[in-house]
mmCIF file with all atom_site columns, C-alpha atoms in Angstrom:
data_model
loop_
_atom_site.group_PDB
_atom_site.id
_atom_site.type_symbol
_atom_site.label_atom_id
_atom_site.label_alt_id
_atom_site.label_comp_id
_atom_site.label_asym_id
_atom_site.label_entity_id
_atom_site.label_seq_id
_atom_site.pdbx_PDB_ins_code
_atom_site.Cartn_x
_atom_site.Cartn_y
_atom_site.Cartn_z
_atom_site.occupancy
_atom_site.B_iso_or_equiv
_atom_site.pdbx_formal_charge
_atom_site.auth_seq_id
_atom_site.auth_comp_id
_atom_site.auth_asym_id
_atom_site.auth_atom_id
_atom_site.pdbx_PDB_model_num
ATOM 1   C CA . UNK A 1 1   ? 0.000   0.000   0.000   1.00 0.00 ? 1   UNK A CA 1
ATOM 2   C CA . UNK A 1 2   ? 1.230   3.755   -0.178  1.00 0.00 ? 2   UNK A CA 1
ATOM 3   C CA . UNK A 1 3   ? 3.733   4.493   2.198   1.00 0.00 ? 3   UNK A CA 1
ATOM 4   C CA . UNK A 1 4   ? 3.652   1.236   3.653   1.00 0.00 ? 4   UNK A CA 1
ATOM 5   C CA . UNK A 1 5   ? 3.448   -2.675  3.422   1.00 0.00 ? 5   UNK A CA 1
ATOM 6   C CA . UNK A 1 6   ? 0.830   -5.305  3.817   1.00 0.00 ? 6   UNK A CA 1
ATOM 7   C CA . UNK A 1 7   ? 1.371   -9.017  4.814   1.00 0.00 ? 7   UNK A CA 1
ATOM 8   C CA . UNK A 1 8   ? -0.415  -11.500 2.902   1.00 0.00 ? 8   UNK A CA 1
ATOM 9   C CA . UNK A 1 9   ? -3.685  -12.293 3.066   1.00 0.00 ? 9   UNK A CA 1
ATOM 10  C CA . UNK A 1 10  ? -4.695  -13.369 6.644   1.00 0.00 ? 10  UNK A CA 1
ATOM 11  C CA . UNK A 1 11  ? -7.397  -14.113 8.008   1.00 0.00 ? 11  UNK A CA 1
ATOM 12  C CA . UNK A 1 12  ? -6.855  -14.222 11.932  1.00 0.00 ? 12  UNK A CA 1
ATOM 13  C CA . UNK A 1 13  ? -5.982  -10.907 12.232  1.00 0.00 ? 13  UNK A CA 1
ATOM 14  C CA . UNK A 1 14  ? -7.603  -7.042  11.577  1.00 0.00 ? 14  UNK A CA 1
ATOM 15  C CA . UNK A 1 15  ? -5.697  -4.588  9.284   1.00 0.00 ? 15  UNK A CA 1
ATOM 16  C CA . UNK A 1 16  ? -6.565  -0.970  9.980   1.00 0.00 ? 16  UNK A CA 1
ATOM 17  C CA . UNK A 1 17  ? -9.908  0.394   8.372   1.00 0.00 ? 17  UNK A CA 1
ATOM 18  C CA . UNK A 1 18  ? -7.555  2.605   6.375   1.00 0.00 ? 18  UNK A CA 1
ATOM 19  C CA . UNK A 1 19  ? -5.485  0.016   4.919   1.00 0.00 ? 19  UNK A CA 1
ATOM 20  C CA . UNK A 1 20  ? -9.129  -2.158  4.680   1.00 0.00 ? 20  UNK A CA 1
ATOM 21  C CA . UNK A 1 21  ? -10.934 0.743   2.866   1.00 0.00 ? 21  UNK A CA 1
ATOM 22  C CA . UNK A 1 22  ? -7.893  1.108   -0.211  1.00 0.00 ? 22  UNK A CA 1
ATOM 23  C CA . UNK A 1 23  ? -7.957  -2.655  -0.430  1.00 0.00 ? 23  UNK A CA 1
ATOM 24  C CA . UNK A 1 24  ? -9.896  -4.524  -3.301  1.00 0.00 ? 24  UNK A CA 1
ATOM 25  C CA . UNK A 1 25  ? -11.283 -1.233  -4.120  1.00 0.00 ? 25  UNK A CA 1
ATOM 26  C CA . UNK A 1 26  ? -13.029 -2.587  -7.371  1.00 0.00 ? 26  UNK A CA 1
ATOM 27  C CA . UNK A 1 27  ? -14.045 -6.023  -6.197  1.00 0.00 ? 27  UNK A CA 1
ATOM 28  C CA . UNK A 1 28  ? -16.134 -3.357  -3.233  1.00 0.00 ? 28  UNK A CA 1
ATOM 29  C CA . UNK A 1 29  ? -17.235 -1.506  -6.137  1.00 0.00 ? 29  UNK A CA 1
ATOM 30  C CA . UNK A 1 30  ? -18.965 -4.470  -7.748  1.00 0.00 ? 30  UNK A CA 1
ATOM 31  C CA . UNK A 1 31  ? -20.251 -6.040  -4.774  1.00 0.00 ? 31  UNK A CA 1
ATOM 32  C CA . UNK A 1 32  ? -22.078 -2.401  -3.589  1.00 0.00 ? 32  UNK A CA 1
ATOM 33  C CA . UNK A 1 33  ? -23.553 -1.932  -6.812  1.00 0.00 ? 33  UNK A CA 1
ATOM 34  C CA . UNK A 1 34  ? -24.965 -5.478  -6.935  1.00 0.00 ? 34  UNK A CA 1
ATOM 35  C CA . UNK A 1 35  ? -25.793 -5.265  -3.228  1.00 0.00 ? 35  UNK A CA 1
ATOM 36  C CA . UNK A 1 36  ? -27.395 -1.914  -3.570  1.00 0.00 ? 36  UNK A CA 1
ATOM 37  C CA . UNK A 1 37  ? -30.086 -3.168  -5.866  1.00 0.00 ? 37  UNK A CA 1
ATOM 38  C CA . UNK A 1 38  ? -31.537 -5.363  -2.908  1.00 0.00 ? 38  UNK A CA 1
ATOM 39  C CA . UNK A 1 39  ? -32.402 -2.416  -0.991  1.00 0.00 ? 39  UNK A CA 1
ATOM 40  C CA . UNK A 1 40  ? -35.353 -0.579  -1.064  1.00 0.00 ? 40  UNK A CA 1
ATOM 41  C CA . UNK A 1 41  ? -36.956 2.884   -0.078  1.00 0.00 ? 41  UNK A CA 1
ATOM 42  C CA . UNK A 1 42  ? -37.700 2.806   3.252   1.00 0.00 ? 42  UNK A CA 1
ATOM 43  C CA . UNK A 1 43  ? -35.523 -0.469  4.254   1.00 0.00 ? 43  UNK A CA 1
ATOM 44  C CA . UNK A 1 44  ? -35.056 -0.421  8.090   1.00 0.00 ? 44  UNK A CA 1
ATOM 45  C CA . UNK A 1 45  ? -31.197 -1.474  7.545   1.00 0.00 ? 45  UNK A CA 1
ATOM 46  C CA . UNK A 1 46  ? -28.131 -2.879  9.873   1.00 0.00 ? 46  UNK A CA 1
ATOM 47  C CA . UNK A 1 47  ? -24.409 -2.047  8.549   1.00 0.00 ? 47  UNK A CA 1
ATOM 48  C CA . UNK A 1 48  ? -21.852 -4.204  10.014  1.00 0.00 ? 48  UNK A CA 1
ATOM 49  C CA . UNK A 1 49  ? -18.343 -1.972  10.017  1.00 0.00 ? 49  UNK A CA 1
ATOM 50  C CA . UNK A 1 50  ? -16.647 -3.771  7.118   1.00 0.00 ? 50  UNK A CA 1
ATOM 51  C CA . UNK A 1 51  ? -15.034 -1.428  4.587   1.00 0.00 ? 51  UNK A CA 1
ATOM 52  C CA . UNK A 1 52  ? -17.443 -3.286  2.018   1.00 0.00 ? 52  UNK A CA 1
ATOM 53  C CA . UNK A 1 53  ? -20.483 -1.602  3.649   1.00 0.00 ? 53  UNK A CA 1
ATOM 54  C CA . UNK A 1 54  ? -18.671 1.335   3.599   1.00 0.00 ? 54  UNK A CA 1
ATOM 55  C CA . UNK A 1 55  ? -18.773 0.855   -0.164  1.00 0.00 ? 55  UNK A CA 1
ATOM 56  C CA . UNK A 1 56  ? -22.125 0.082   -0.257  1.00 0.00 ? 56  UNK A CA 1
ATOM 57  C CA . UNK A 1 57  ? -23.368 2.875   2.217   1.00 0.00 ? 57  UNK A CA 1
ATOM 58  C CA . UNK A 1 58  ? -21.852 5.224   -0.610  1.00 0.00 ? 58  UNK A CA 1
ATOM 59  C CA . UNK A 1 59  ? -24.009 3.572   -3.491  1.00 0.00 ? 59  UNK A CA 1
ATOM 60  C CA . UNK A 1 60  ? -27.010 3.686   -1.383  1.00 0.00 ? 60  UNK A CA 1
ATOM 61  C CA . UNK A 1 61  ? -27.545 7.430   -1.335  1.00 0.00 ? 61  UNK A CA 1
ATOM 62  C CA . UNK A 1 62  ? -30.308 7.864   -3.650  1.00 0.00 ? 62  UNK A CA 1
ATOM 63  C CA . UNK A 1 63  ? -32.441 5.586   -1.784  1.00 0.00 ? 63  UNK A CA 1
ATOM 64  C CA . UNK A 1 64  ? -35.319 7.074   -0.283  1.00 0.00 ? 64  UNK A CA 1
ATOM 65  C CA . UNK A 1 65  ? -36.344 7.077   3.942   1.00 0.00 ? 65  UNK A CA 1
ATOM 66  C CA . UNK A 1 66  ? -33.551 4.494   5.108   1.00 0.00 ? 66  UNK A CA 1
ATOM 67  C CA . UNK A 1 67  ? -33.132 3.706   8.398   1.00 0.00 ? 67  UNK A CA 1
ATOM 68  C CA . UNK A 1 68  ? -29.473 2.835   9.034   1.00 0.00 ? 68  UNK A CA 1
ATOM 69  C CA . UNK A 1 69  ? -28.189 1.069   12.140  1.00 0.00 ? 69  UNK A CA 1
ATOM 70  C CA . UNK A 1 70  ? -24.330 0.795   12.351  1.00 0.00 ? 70  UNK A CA 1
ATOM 71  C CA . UNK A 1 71  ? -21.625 0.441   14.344  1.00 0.00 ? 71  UNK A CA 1
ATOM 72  C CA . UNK A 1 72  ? -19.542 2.074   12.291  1.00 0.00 ? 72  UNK A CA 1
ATOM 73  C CA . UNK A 1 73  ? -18.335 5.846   12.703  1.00 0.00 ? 73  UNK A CA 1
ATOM 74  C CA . UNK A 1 74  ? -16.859 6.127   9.226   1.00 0.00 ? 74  UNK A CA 1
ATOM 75  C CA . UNK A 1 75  ? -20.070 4.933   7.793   1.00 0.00 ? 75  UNK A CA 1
ATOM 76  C CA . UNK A 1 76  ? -22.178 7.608   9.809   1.00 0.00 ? 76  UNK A CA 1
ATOM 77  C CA . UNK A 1 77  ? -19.644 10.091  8.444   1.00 0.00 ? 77  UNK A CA 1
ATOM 78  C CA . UNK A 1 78  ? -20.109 8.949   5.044   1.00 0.00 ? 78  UNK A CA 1
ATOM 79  C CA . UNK A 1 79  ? -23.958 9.281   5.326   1.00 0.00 ? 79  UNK A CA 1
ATOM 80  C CA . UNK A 1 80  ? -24.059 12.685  7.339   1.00 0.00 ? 80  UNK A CA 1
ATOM 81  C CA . UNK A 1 81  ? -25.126 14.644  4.526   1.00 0.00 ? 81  UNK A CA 1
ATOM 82  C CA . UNK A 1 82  ? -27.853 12.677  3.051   1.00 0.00 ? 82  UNK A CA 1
ATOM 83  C CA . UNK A 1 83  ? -31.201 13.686  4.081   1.00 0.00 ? 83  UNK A CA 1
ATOM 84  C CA . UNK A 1 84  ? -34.565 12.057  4.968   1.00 0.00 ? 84  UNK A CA 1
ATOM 85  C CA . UNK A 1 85  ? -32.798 9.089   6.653   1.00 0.00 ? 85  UNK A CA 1
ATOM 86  C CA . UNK A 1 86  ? -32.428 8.264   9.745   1.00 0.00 ? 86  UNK A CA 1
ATOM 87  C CA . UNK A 1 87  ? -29.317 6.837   10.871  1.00 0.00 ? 87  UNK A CA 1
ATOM 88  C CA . UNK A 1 88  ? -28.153 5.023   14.487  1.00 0.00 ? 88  UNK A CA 1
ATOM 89  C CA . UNK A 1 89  ? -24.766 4.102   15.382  1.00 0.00 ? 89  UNK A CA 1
ATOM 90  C CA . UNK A 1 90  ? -23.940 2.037   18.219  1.00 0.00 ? 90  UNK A CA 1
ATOM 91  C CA . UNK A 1 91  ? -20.908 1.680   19.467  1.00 0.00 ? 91  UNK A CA 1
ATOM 92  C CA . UNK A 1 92  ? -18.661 0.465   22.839  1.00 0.00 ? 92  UNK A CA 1
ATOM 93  C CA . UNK A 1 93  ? -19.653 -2.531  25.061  1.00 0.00 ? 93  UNK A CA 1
ATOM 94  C CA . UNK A 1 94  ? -23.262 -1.980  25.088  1.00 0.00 ? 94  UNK A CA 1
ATOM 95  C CA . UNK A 1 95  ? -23.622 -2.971  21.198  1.00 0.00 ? 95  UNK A CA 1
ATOM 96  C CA . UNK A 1 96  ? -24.944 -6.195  20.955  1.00 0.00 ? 96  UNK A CA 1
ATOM 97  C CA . UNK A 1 97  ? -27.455 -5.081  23.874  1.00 0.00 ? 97  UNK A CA 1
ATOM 98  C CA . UNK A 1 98  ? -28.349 -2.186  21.969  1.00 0.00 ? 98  UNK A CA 1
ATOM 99  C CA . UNK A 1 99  ? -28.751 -4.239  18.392  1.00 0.00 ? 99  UNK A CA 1
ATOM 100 C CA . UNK A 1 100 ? -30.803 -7.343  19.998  1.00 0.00 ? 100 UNK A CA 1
ATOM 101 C CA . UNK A 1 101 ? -33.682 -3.942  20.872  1.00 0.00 ? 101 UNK A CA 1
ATOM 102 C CA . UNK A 1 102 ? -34.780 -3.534  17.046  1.00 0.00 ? 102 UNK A CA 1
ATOM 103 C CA . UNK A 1 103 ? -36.451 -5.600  14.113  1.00 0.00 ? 103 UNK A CA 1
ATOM 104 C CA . UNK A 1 104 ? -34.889 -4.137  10.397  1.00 0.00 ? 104 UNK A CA 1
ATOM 105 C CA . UNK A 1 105 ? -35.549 -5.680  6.874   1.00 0.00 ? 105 UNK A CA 1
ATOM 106 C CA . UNK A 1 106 ? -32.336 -6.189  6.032   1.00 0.00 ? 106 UNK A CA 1
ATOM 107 C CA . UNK A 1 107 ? -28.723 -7.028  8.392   1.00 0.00 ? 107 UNK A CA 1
ATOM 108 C CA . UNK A 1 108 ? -25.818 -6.373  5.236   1.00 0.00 ? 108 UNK A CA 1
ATOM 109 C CA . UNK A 1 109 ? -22.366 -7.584  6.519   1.00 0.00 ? 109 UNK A CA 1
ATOM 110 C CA . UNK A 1 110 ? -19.014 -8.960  5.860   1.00 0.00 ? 110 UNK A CA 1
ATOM 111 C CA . UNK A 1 111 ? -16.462 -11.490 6.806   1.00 0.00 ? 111 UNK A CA 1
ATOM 112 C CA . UNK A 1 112 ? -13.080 -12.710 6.920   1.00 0.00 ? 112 UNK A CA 1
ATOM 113 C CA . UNK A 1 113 ? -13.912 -16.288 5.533   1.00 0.00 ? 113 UNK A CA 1
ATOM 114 C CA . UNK A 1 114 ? -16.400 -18.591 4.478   1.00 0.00 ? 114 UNK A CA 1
ATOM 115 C CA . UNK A 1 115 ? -15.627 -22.107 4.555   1.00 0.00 ? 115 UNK A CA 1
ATOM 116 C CA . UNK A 1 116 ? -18.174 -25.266 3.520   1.00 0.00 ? 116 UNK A CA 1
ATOM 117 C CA . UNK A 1 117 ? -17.786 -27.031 6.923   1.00 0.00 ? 117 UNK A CA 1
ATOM 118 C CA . UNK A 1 118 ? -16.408 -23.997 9.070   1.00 0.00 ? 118 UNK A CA 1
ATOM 119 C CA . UNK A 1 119 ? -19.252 -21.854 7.921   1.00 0.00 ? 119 UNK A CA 1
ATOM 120 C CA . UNK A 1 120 ? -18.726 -17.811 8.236   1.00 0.00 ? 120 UNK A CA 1
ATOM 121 C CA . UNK A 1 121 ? -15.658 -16.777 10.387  1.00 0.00 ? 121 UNK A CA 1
ATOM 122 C CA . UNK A 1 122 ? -14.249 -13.572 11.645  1.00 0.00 ? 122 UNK A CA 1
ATOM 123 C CA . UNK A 1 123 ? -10.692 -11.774 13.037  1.00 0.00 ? 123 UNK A CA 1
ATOM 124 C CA . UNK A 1 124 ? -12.788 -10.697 16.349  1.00 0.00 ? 124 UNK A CA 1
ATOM 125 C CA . UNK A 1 125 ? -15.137 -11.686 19.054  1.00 0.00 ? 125 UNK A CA 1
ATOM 126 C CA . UNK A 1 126 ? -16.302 -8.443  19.278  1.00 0.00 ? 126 UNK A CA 1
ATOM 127 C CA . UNK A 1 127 ? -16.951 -8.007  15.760  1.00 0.00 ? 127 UNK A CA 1
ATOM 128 C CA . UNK A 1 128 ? -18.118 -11.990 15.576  1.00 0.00 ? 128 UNK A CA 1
ATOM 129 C CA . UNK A 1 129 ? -20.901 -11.383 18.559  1.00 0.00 ? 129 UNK A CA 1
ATOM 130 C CA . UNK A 1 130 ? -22.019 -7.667  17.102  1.00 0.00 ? 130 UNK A CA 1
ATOM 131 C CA . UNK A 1 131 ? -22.942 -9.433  13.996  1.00 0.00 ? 131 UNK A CA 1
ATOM 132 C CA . UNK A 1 132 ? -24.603 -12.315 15.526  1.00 0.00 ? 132 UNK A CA 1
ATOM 133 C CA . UNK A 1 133 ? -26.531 -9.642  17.141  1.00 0.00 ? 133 UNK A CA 1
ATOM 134 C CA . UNK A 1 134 ? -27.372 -8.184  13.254  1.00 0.00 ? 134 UNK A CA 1
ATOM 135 C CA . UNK A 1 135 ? -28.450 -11.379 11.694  1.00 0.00 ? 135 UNK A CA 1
ATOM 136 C CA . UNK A 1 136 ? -30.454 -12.230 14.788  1.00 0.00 ? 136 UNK A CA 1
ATOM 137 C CA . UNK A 1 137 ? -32.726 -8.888  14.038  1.00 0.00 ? 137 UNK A CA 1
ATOM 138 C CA . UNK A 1 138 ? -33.358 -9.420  10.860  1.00 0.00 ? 138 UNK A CA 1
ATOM 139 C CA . UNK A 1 139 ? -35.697 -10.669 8.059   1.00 0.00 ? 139 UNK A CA 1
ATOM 140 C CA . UNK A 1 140 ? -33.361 -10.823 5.354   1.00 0.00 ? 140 UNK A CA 1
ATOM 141 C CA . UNK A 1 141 ? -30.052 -11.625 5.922   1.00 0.00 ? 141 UNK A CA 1
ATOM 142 C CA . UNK A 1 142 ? -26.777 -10.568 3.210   1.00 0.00 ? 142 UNK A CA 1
ATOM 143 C CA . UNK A 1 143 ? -23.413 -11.774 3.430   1.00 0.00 ? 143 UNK A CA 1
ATOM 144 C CA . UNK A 1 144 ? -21.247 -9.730  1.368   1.00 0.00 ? 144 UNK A CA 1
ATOM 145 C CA . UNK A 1 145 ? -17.396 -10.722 0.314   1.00 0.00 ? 145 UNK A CA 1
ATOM 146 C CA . UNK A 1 146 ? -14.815 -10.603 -2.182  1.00 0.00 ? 146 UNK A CA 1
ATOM 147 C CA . UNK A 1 147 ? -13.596 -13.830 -4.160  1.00 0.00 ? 147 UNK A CA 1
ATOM 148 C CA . UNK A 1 148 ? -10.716 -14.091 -1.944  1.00 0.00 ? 148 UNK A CA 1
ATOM 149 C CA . UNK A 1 149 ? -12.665 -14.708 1.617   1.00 0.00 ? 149 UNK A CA 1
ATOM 150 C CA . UNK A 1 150 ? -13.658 -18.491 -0.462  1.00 0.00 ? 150 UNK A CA 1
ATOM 151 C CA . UNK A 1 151 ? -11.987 -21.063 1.641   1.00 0.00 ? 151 UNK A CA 1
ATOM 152 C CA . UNK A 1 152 ? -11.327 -19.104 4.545   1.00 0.00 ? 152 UNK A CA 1
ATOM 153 C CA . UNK A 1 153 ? -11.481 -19.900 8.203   1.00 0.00 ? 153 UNK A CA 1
ATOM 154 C CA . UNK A 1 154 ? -10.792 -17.016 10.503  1.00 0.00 ? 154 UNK A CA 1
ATOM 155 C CA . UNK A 1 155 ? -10.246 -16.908 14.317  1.00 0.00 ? 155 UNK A CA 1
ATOM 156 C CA . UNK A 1 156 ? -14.065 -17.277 15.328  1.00 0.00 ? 156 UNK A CA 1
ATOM 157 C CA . UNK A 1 157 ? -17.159 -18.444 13.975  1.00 0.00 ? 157 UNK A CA 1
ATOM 158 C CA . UNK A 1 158 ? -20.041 -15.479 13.020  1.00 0.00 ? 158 UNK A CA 1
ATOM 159 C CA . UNK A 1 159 ? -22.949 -18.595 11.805  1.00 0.00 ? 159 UNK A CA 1
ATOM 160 C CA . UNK A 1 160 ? -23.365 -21.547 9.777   1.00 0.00 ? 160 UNK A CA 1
ATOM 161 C CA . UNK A 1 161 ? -23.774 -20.300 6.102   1.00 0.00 ? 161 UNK A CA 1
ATOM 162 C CA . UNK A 1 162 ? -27.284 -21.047 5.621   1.00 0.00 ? 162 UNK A CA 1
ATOM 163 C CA . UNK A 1 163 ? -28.369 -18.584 8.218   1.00 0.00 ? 163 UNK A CA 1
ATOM 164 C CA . UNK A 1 164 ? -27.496 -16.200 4.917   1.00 0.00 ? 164 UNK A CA 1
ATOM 165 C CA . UNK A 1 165 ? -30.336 -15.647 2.767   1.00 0.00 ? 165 UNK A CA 1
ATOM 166 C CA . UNK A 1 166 ? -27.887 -13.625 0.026   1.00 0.00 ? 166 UNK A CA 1
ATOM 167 C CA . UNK A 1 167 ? -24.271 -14.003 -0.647  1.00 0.00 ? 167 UNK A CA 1
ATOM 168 C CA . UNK A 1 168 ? -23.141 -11.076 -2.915  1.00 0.00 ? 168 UNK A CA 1
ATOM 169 C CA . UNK A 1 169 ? -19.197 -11.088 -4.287  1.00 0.00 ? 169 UNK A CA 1
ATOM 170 C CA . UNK A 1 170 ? -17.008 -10.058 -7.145  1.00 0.00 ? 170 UNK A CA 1
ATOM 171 C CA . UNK A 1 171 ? -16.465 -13.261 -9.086  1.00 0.00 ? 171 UNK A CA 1
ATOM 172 C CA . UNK A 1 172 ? -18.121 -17.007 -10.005 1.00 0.00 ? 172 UNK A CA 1
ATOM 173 C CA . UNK A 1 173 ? -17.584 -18.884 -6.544  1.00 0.00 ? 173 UNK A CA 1
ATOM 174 C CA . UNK A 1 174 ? -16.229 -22.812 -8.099  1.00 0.00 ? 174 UNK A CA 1
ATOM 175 C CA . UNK A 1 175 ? -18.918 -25.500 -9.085  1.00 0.00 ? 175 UNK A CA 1
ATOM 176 C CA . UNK A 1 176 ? -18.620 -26.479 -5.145  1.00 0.00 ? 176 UNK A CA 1
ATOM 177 C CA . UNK A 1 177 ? -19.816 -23.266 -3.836  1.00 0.00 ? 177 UNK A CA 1
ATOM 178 C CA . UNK A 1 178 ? -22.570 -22.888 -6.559  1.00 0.00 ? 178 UNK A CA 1
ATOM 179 C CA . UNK A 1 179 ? -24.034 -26.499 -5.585  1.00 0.00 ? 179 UNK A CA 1
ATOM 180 C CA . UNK A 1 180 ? -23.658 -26.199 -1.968  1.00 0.00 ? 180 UNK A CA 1
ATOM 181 C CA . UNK A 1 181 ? -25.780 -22.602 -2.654  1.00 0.00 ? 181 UNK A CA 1
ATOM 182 C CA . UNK A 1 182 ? -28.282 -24.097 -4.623  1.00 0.00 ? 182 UNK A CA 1
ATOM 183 C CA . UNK A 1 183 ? -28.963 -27.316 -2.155  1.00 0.00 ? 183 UNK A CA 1
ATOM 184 C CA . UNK A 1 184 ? -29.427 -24.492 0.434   1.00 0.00 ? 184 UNK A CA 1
ATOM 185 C CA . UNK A 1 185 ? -31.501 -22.003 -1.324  1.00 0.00 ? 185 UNK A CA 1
ATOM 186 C CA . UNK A 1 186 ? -28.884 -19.470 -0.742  1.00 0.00 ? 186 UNK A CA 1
ATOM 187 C CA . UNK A 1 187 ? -29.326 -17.126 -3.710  1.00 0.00 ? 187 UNK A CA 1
ATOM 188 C CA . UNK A 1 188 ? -25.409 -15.991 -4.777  1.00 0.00 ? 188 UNK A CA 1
ATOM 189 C CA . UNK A 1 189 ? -24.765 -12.585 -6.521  1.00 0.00 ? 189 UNK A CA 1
ATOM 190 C CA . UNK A 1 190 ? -21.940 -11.782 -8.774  1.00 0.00 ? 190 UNK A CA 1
ATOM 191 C CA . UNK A 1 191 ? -21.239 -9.759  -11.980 1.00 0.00 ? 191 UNK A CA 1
ATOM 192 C CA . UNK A 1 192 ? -22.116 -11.933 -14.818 1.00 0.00 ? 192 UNK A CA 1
ATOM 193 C CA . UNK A 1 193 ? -24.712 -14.225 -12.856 1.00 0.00 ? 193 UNK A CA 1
ATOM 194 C CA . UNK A 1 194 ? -28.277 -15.218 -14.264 1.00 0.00 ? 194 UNK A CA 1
#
């Protein structure tokens, strides 16, 4: 990265949301545009603090009377000027607490890895138990990841896969991934799909 260097690609531990935000900028790109077509005026909304809904926060601007609850502060920052929304951030130890209070549409997050038989994973328990709290909330529930999180296992488990009613990425996922989606009734997003 500018000014600085990256170690490869793990999965057990958090890089910076700086360094996080300038990575994989157009694999992001393509999963917020897909993602932003599932989301509709007035969606009651929860935005994990992945750089990818940071991304997708930025398509979603033209949406109409969206009710966003995040715990992220860059993500309230991105949406500060956009009016006719209503936007909650919750942050600290009283997160989950806070999340588990309201019922949304829609819980949009990310991961470190998805694996068949380890399921979704993350670099945190914090960040592993605030999205628990998300998907937990919510009717609709969308996992959204670039290519490179396939075959992952992180540090700690977020849920099984088919707790996901969406998965939206960059690329074709292999024949495996595809089947396993389709025995599930997991619907899976990418540029080019049918």
């Amino acid at each position: 990265t500018y000014g600085g260097a990256i170690l490869g690609n793990s999965t057990k531990t958090d890089l910076s949301y700086t360094i996080r935000n300038k990575t994989n900028v157009e694999a992001k790109n393509q999963i917020a545009a897909i993602a932003s077509r599932l989301i509709e005026d007035g969606d009651h909304l929860m935005l994990d603090d992945s750089s990818t809904s940071l991304y997708l926060a930025k398509r979603l601007k033209e949406k109409k009377n969206l009710t966003v609850i995040t715990n992220s502060v860059e993500l309230v920052v991105e949406l500060s000027d956009v009016e006719g929304w209503t936007i909650l951030l919750t942050v600290g130890d009283q997160t989950q607490q806070a999340l588990r209070r309201y019922h949304v549409d829609k819980a949009v997050m990310s991961c470190k890895g998805i694996d068949l038989e380890s399921g979704v994973t993350d670099s945190s328990e914090f960040h592993s138990q605030t999205k628990q709290s998300m998907l937990r909330c919510a009717k609709t529930r969308i996992l959204i990841l670039d290519s490179s999180k396939f075959d992952k296992i992180s540090f700690i488990d977020i849920a099984p896969l088919d707790v996901f009613d969406t998965i939206v990425t960059n690329a074709a996922p292999s024949k495996a991934w595809l089947d396993y989606f389709a025995e599930h009734g997991i619907e899976c997003l990418y540029p080019g799909a049918k």
